[in-house]
Short mmCIF file of C-alpha atoms and ligand atoms in Angstrom, two decimals:
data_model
loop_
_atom_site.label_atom_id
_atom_site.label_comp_id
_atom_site.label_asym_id
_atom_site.label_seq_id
_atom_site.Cartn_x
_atom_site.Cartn_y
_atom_site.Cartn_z
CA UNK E 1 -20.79 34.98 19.66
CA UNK E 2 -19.32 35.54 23.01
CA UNK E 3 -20.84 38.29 25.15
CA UNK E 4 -17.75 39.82 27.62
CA UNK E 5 -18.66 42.28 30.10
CA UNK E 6 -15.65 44.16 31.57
CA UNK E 7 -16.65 46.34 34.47
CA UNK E 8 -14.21 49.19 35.27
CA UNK E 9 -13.24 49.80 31.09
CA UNK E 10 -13.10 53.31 31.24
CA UNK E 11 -10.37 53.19 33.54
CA UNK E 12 -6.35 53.03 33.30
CA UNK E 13 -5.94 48.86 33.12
CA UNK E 14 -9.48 48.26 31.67
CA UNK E 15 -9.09 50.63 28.93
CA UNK E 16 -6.19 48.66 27.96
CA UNK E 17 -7.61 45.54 28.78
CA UNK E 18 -11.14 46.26 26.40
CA UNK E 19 -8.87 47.81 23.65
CA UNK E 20 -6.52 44.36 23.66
CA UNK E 21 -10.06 42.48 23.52
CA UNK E 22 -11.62 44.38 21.08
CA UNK E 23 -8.64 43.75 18.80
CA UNK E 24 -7.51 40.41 19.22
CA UNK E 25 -11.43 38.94 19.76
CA UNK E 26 -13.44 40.11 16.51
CA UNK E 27 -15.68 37.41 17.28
CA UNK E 28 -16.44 38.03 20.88
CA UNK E 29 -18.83 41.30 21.45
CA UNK E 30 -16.96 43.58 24.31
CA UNK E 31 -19.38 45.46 26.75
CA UNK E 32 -17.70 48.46 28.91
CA UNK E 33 -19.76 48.88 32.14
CA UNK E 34 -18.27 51.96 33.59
CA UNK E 35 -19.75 54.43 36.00
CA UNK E 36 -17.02 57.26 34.82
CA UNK E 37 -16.36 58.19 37.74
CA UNK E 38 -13.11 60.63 38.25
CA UNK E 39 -10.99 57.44 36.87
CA UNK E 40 -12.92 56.52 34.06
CA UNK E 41 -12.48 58.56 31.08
CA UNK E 42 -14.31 57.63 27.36
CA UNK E 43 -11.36 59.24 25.58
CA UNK E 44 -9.44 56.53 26.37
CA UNK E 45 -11.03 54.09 24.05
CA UNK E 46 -11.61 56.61 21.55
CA UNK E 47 -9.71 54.26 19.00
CA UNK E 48 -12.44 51.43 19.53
CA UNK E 49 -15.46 52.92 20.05
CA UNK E 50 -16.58 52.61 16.37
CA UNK E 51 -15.67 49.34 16.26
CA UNK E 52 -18.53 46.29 15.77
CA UNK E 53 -17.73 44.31 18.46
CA UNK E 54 -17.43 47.17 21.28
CA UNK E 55 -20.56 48.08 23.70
CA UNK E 56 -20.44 50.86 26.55
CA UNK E 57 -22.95 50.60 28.90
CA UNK E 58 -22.90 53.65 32.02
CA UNK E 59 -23.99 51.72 34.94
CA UNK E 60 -22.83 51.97 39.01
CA UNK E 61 -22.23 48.39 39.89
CA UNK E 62 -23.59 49.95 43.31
CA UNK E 63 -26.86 49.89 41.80
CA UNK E 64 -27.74 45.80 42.01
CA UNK E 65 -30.75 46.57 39.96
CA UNK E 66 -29.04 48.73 37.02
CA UNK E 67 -26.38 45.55 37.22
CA UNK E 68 -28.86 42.89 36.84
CA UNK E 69 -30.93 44.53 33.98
CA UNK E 70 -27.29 44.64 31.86
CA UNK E 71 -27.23 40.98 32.81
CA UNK E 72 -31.01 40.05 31.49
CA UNK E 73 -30.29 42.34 28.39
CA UNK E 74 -27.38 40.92 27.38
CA UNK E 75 -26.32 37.14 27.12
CA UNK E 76 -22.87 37.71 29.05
CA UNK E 77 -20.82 34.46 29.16
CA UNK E 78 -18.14 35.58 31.18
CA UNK E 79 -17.06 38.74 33.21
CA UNK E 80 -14.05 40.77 34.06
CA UNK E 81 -14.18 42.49 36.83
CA UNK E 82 -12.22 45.58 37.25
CA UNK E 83 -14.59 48.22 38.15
CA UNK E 84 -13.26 49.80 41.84
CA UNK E 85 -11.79 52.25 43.91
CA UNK E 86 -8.21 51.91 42.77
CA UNK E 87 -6.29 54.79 44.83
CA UNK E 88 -4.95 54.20 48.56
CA UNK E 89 -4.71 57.73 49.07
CA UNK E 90 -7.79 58.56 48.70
CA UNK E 91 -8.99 55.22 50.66
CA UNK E 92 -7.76 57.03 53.65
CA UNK E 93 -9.64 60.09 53.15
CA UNK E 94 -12.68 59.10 52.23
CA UNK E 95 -12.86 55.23 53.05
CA UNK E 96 -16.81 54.44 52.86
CA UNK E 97 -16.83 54.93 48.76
CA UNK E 98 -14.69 51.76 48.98
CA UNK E 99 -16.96 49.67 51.37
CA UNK E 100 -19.53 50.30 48.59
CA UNK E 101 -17.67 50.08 45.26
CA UNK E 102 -14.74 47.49 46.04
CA UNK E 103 -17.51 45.46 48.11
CA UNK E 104 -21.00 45.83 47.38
CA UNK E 105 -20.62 46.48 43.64
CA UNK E 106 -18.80 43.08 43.42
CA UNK E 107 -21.48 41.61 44.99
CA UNK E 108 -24.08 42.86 43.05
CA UNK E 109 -22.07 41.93 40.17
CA UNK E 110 -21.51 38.38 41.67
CA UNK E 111 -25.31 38.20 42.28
CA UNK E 112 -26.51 38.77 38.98
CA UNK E 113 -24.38 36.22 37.26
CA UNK E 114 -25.27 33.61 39.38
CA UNK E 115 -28.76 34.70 38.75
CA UNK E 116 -28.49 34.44 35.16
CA UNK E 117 -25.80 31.53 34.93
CA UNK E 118 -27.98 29.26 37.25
CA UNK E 119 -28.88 26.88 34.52
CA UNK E 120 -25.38 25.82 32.62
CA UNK E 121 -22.74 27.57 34.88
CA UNK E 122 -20.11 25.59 33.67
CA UNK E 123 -20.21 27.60 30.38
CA UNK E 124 -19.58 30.90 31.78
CA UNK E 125 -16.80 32.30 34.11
CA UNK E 126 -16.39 35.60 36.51
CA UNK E 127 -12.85 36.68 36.67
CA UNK E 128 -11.86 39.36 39.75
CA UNK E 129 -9.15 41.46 39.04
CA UNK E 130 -7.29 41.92 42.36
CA UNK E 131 -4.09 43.39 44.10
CA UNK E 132 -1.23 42.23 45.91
CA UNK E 133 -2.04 44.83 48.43
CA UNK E 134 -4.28 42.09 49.76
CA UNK E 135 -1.06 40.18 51.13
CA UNK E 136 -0.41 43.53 53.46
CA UNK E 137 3.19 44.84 53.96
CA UNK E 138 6.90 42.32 53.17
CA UNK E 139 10.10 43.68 55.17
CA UNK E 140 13.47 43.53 53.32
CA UNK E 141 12.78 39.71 52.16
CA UNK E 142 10.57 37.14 51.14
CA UNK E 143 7.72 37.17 48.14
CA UNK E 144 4.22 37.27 47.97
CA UNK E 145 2.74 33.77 47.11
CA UNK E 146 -0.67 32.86 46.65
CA UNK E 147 -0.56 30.97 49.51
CA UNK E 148 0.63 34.12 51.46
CA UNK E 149 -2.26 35.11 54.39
CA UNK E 150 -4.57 37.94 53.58
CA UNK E 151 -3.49 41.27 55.88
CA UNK E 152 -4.51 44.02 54.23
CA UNK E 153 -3.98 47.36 56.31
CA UNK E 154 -5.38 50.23 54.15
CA UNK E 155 -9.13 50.28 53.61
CA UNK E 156 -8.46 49.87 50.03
CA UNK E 157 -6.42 46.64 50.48
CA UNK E 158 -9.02 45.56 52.90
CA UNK E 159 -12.15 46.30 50.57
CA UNK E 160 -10.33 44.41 47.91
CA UNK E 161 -9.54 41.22 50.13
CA UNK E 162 -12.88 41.46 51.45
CA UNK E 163 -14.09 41.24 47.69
CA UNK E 164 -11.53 38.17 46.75
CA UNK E 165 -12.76 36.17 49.93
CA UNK E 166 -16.52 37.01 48.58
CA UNK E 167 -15.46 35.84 44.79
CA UNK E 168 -14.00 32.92 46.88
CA UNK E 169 -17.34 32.08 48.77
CA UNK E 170 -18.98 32.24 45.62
CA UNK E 171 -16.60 29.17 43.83
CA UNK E 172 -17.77 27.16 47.04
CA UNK E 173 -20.68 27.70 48.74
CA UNK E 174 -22.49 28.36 44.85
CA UNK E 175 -20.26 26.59 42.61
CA UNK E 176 -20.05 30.34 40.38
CA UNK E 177 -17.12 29.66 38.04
CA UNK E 178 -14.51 31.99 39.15
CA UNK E 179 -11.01 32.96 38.51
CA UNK E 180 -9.14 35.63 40.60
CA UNK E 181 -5.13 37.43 39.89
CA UNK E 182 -3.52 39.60 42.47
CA UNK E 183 -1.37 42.08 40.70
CA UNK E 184 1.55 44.13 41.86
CA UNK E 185 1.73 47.98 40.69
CA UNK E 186 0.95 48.74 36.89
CA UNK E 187 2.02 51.50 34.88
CA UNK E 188 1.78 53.22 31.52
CA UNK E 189 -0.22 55.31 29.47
CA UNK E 190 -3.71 56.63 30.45
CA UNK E 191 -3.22 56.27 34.17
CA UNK E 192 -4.45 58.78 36.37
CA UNK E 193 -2.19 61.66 37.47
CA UNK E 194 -2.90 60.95 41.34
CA UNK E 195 -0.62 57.86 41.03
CA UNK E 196 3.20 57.70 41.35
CA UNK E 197 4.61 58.15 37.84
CA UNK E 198 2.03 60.09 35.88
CA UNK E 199 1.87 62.43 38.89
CA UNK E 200 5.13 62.63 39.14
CA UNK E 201 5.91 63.24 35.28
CA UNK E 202 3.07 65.50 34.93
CA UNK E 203 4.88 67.83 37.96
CA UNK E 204 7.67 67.66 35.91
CA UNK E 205 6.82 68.83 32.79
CA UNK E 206 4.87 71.75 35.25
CA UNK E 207 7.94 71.86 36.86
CA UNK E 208 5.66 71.54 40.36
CA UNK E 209 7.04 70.09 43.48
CA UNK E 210 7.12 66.31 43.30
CA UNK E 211 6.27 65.01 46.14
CA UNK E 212 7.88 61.56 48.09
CA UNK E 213 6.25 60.62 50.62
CA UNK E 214 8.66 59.55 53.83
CA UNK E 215 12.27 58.72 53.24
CA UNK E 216 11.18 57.18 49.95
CA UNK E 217 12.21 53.83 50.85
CA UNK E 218 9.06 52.32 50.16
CA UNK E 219 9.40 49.25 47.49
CA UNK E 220 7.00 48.38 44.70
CA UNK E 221 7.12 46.00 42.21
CA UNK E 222 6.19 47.54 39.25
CA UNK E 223 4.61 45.68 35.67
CA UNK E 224 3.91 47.48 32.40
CA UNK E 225 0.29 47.54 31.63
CA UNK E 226 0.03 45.73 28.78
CA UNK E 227 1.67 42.83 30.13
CA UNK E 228 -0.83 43.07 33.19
CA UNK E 229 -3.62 42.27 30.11
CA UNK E 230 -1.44 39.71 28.40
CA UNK E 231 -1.37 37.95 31.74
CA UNK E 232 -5.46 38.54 32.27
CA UNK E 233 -6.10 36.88 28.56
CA UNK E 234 -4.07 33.87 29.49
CA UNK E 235 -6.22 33.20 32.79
CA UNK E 236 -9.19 34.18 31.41
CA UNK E 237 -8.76 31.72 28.61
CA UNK E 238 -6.19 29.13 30.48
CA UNK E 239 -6.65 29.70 34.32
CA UNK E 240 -8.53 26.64 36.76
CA UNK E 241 -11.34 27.49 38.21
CA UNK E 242 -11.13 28.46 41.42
CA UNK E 243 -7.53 29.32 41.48
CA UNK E 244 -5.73 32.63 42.14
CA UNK E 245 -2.85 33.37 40.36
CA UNK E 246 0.04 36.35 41.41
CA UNK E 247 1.22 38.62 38.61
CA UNK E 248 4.37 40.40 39.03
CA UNK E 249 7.13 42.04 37.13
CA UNK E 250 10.20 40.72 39.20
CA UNK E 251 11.03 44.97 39.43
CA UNK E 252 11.38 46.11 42.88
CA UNK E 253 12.30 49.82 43.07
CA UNK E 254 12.70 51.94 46.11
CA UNK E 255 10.02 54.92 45.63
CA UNK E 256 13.66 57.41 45.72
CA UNK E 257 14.85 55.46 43.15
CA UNK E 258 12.41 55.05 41.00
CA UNK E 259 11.68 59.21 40.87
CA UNK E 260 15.51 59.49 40.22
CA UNK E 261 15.03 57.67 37.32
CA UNK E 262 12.35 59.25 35.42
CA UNK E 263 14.41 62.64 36.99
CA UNK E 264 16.96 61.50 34.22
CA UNK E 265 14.41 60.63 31.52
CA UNK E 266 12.28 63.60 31.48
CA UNK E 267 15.00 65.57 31.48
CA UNK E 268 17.11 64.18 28.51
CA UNK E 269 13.47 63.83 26.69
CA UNK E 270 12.92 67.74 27.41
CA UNK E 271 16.25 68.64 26.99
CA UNK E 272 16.80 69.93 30.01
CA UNK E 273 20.54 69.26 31.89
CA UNK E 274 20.76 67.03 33.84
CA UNK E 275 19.47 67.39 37.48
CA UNK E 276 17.15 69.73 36.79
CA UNK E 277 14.24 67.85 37.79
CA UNK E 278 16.05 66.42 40.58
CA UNK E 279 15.59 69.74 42.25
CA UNK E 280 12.31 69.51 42.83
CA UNK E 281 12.08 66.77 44.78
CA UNK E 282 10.04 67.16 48.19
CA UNK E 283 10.27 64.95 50.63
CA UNK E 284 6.22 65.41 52.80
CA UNK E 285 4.87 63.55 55.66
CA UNK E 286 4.62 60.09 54.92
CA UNK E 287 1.07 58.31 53.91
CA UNK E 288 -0.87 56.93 57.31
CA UNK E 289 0.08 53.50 57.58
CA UNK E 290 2.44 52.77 54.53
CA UNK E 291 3.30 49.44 53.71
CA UNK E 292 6.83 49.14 53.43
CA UNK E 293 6.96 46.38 50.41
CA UNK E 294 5.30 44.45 48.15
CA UNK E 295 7.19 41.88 45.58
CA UNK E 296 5.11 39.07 43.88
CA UNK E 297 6.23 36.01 43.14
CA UNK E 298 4.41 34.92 39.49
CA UNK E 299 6.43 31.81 39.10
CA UNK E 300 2.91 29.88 39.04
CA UNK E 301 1.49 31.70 36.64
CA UNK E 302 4.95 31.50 34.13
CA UNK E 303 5.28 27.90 35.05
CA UNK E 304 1.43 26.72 34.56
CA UNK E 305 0.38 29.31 31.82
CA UNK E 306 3.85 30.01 30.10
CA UNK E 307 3.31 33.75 31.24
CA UNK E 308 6.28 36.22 30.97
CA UNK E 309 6.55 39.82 31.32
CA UNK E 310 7.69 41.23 27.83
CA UNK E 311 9.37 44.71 28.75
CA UNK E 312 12.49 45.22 30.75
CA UNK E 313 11.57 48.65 32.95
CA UNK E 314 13.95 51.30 31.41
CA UNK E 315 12.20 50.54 27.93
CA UNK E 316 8.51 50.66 29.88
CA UNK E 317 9.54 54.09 31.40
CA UNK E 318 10.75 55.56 28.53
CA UNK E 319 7.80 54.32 26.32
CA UNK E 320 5.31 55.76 29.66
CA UNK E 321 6.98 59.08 29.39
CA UNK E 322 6.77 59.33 25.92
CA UNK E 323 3.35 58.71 26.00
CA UNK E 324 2.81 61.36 28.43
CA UNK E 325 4.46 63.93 26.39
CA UNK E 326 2.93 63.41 23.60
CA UNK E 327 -0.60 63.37 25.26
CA UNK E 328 -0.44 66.64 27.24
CA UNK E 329 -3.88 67.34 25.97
CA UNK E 330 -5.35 64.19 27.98
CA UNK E 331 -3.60 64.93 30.99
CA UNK E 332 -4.48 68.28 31.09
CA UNK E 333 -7.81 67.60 30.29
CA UNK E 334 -7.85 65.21 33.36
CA UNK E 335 -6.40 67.24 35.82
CA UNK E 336 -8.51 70.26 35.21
CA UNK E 337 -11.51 67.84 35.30
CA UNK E 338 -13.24 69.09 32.01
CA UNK E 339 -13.65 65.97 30.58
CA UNK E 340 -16.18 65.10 33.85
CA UNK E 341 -17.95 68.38 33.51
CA UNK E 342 -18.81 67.12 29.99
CA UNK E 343 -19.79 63.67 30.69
CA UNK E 344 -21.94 64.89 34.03
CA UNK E 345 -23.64 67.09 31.22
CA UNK E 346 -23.99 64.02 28.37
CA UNK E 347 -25.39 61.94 31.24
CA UNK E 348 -27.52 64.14 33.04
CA UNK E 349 -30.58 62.80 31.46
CA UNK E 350 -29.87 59.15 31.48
P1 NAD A 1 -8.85 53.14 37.84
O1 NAD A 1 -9.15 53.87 39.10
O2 NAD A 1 -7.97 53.76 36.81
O3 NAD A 1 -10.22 52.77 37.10
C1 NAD A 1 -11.34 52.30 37.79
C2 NAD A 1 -12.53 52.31 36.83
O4 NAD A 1 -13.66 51.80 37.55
C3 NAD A 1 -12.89 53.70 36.32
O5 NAD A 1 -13.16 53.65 34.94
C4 NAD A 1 -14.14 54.05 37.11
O6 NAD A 1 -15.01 54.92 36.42
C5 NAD A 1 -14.76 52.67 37.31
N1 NAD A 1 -15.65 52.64 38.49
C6 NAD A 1 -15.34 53.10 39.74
N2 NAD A 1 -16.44 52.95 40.53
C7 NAD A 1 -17.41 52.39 39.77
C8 NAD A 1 -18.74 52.00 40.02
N3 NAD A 1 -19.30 52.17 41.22
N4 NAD A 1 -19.46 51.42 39.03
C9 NAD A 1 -18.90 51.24 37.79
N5 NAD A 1 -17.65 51.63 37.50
C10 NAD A 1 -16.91 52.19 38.47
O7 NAD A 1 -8.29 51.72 38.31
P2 NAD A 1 -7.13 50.82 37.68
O8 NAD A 1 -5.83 51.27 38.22
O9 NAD A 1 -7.33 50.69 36.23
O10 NAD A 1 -7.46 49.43 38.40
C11 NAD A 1 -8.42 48.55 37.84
C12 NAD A 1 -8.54 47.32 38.72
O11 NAD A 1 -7.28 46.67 38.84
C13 NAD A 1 -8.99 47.63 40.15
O12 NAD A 1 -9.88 46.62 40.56
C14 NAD A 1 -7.70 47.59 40.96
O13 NAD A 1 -7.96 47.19 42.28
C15 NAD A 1 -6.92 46.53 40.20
N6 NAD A 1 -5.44 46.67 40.29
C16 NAD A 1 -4.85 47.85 39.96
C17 NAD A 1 -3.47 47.96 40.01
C18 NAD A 1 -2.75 49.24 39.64
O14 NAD A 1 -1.54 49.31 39.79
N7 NAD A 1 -3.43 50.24 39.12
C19 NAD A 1 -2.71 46.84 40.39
C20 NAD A 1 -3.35 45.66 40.71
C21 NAD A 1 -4.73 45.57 40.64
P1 TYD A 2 0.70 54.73 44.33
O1 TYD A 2 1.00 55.00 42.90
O2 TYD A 2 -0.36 55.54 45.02
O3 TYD A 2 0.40 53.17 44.45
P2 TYD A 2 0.23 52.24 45.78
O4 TYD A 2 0.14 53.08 46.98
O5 TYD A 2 -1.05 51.53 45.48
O6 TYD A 2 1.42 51.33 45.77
O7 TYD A 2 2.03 54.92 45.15
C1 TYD A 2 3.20 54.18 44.86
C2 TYD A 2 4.23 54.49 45.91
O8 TYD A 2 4.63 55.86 45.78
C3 TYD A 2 3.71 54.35 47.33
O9 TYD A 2 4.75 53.84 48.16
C4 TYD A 2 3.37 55.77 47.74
C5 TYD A 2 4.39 56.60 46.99
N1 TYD A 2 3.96 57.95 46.58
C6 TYD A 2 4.75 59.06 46.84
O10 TYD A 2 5.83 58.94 47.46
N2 TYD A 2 4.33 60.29 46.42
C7 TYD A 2 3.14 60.46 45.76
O11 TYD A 2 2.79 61.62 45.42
C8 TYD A 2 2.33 59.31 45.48
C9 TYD A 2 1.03 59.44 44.75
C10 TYD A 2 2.80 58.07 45.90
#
């Protein structure tokens, strides 16, 4: 049996990621290592956590020691690394937590399985789950490629270059098996409500200020989750070694826009006439240093792998917001925080 350790399952993509790998691998065992942190929430998985083949483990990938004692426990054969610091906002604030988790948890993790992979590490194979942030900021044209230079220029898109040149290092200087995707914005269900769309559909079913930061002329390319995990099973199964691979939905939308738009869908979906949530758009200062655009060209990935997005964005949206309303009891829960106050106390003696 195959031992896969994702790091960072708890969260928004890895809770889709280990629910898509429980499922579609009965025959591989899945092990969640998750700090829960704010972002990492159990009730996410509750739909797989009786399952056979479906491990959680609460370690801090800070801690090298906790990380290598998961590695001599269990037999891991390959890793996906998601565990990190996801949210640029608060990389600005408080940008030290991400010099610790986005770097020196991936080293630990990097550490311990070439520690315990020393002996046959051609069987085994560390996957880092990246950004496009990492390519820094586009202007009106041009596509990120993954021969685009690194210039990150928040400390979270710094943290997670400085983590892809480590995974990097690793391939050559040790000969580690690894695998790395850059990834342009995700959403969908069971994100956290401190990032665009959740935030800004949970302020308007509150019918709370939402808030655009600048002109909203920012771009983003945005990519439903699930085909952010379709594209992760393909590498991690189908991807060289060594190689980095860009993952992109071909959906550039103007921040404005983009708001407009789920403006119109929350408010046919609540019945409301339309505009109303249009009126509570804010325009506030604009986030220290914003990159202007990012738009990923995944043509290597569709043309090597056979990779292709499977949702066009209106049906995403409308599927996201759906899910939202019909899960006000997990974003409420989030945002008032109980859920943490109830793990602190499950974990307090562990
Ligand atoms: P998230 O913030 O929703 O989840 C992060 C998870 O990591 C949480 O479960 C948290 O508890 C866990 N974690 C944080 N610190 C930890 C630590 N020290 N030890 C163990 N676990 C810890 O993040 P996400 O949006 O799901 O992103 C997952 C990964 O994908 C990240 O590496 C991110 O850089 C990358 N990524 C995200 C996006 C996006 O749009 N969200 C796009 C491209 C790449
Ligand atoms: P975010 O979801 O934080 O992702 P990222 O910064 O990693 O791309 O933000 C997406 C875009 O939306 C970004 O240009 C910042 C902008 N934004 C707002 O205008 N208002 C908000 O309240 C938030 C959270 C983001």
């Amino acid at each position: 049996m195959k031992t896969l350790l994702i790091t960072g399952g708890a969260g928004f993509i890895g809770s889709h990621l280990v629910r898509f790998m429980v499922n579609k691998y009965p025959e591989y065992r899945i092990i969640n290592l998750d700090k829960l942190t704010y972002a990492g929430n159990l009730e996410n998985l509750r739909d797989v956590e009786e399952k056979e083949n479906y491990l959680f483990v609460k370690t801090d990938i800070n801690d090298a020691d906790a990380v290598q004692k998961v590695f001599d426990e269990f037999d891991i054969s390959g890793v996906i690394h998601l565990a990190a610091e996801s949210h640029v906002d608060r990389s600005i604030t408080n940008p030290t937590e991400f010099i610790y988790t986005n770097i020196v948890g991936t080293i630990n993790l990097l550490n311990a399985a070439r520690h315990q992979w020393k002996d046959k590490p051609e069987e085994h194979l560390f996957y880092h789950v990246s950004t496009d942030e990492v390519y820094g900021s586009l202007g009106d044209t041009g596509l990120f490629t993954e021969a685009t230079a690194y210039d990150p220029r928040s400390p979270y898109s710094a943290s997670k270059a400085s983590s892809d040149h480590l995974v990097r290092a690793y391939f050559h200087t040790f000969k580690l098996p690894v695998v790395i995707s850059n990834c342009s914005n995700n959403y969908g269900g069971y994100q956290f409500p401190e990032k665009l769309i959740p935030l800004m559909i949970h302020n308007i079913s509150n019918n709370k200020p939402l808030p655009v930061y600048g002109k909203g002329l920012n771009v983003r390319d945005w990519l439903y989750v699930d085909d952010h995990t379709s594209a992760i099973d393909l590498i991690f199964h189908k991807g060289t070694l060594g190689e980095t691979y860009n993952i992109g939905g071909n959906n550039e939308w103007t921040n404005i826009d983009l708001v407009n738009l789920l403006c119109r869908i929350m408010d046919e979906k609540l019945g409301h006439p339309e505009g109303t949530s249009e009126k509570l758009i804010t325009y506030v200062t604009d986030r220290a240093g914003h990159d202007l655009r990012y738009a990923i060209d995944s043509s290597k990935l569709q043309n090597e792998l056979g990779w292709e997005p499977s949702l066009q964005f209106n049906e995403g949206l409308e599927k996201t917001v759906e899910w939202y309303l019909a899960n006000e009891g997990w974003l409420n829960n989030v945002t008032s925080g109980d859920y943490q106050k109830y793990y602190d106390n499950m974990y307090k003696n562990r």
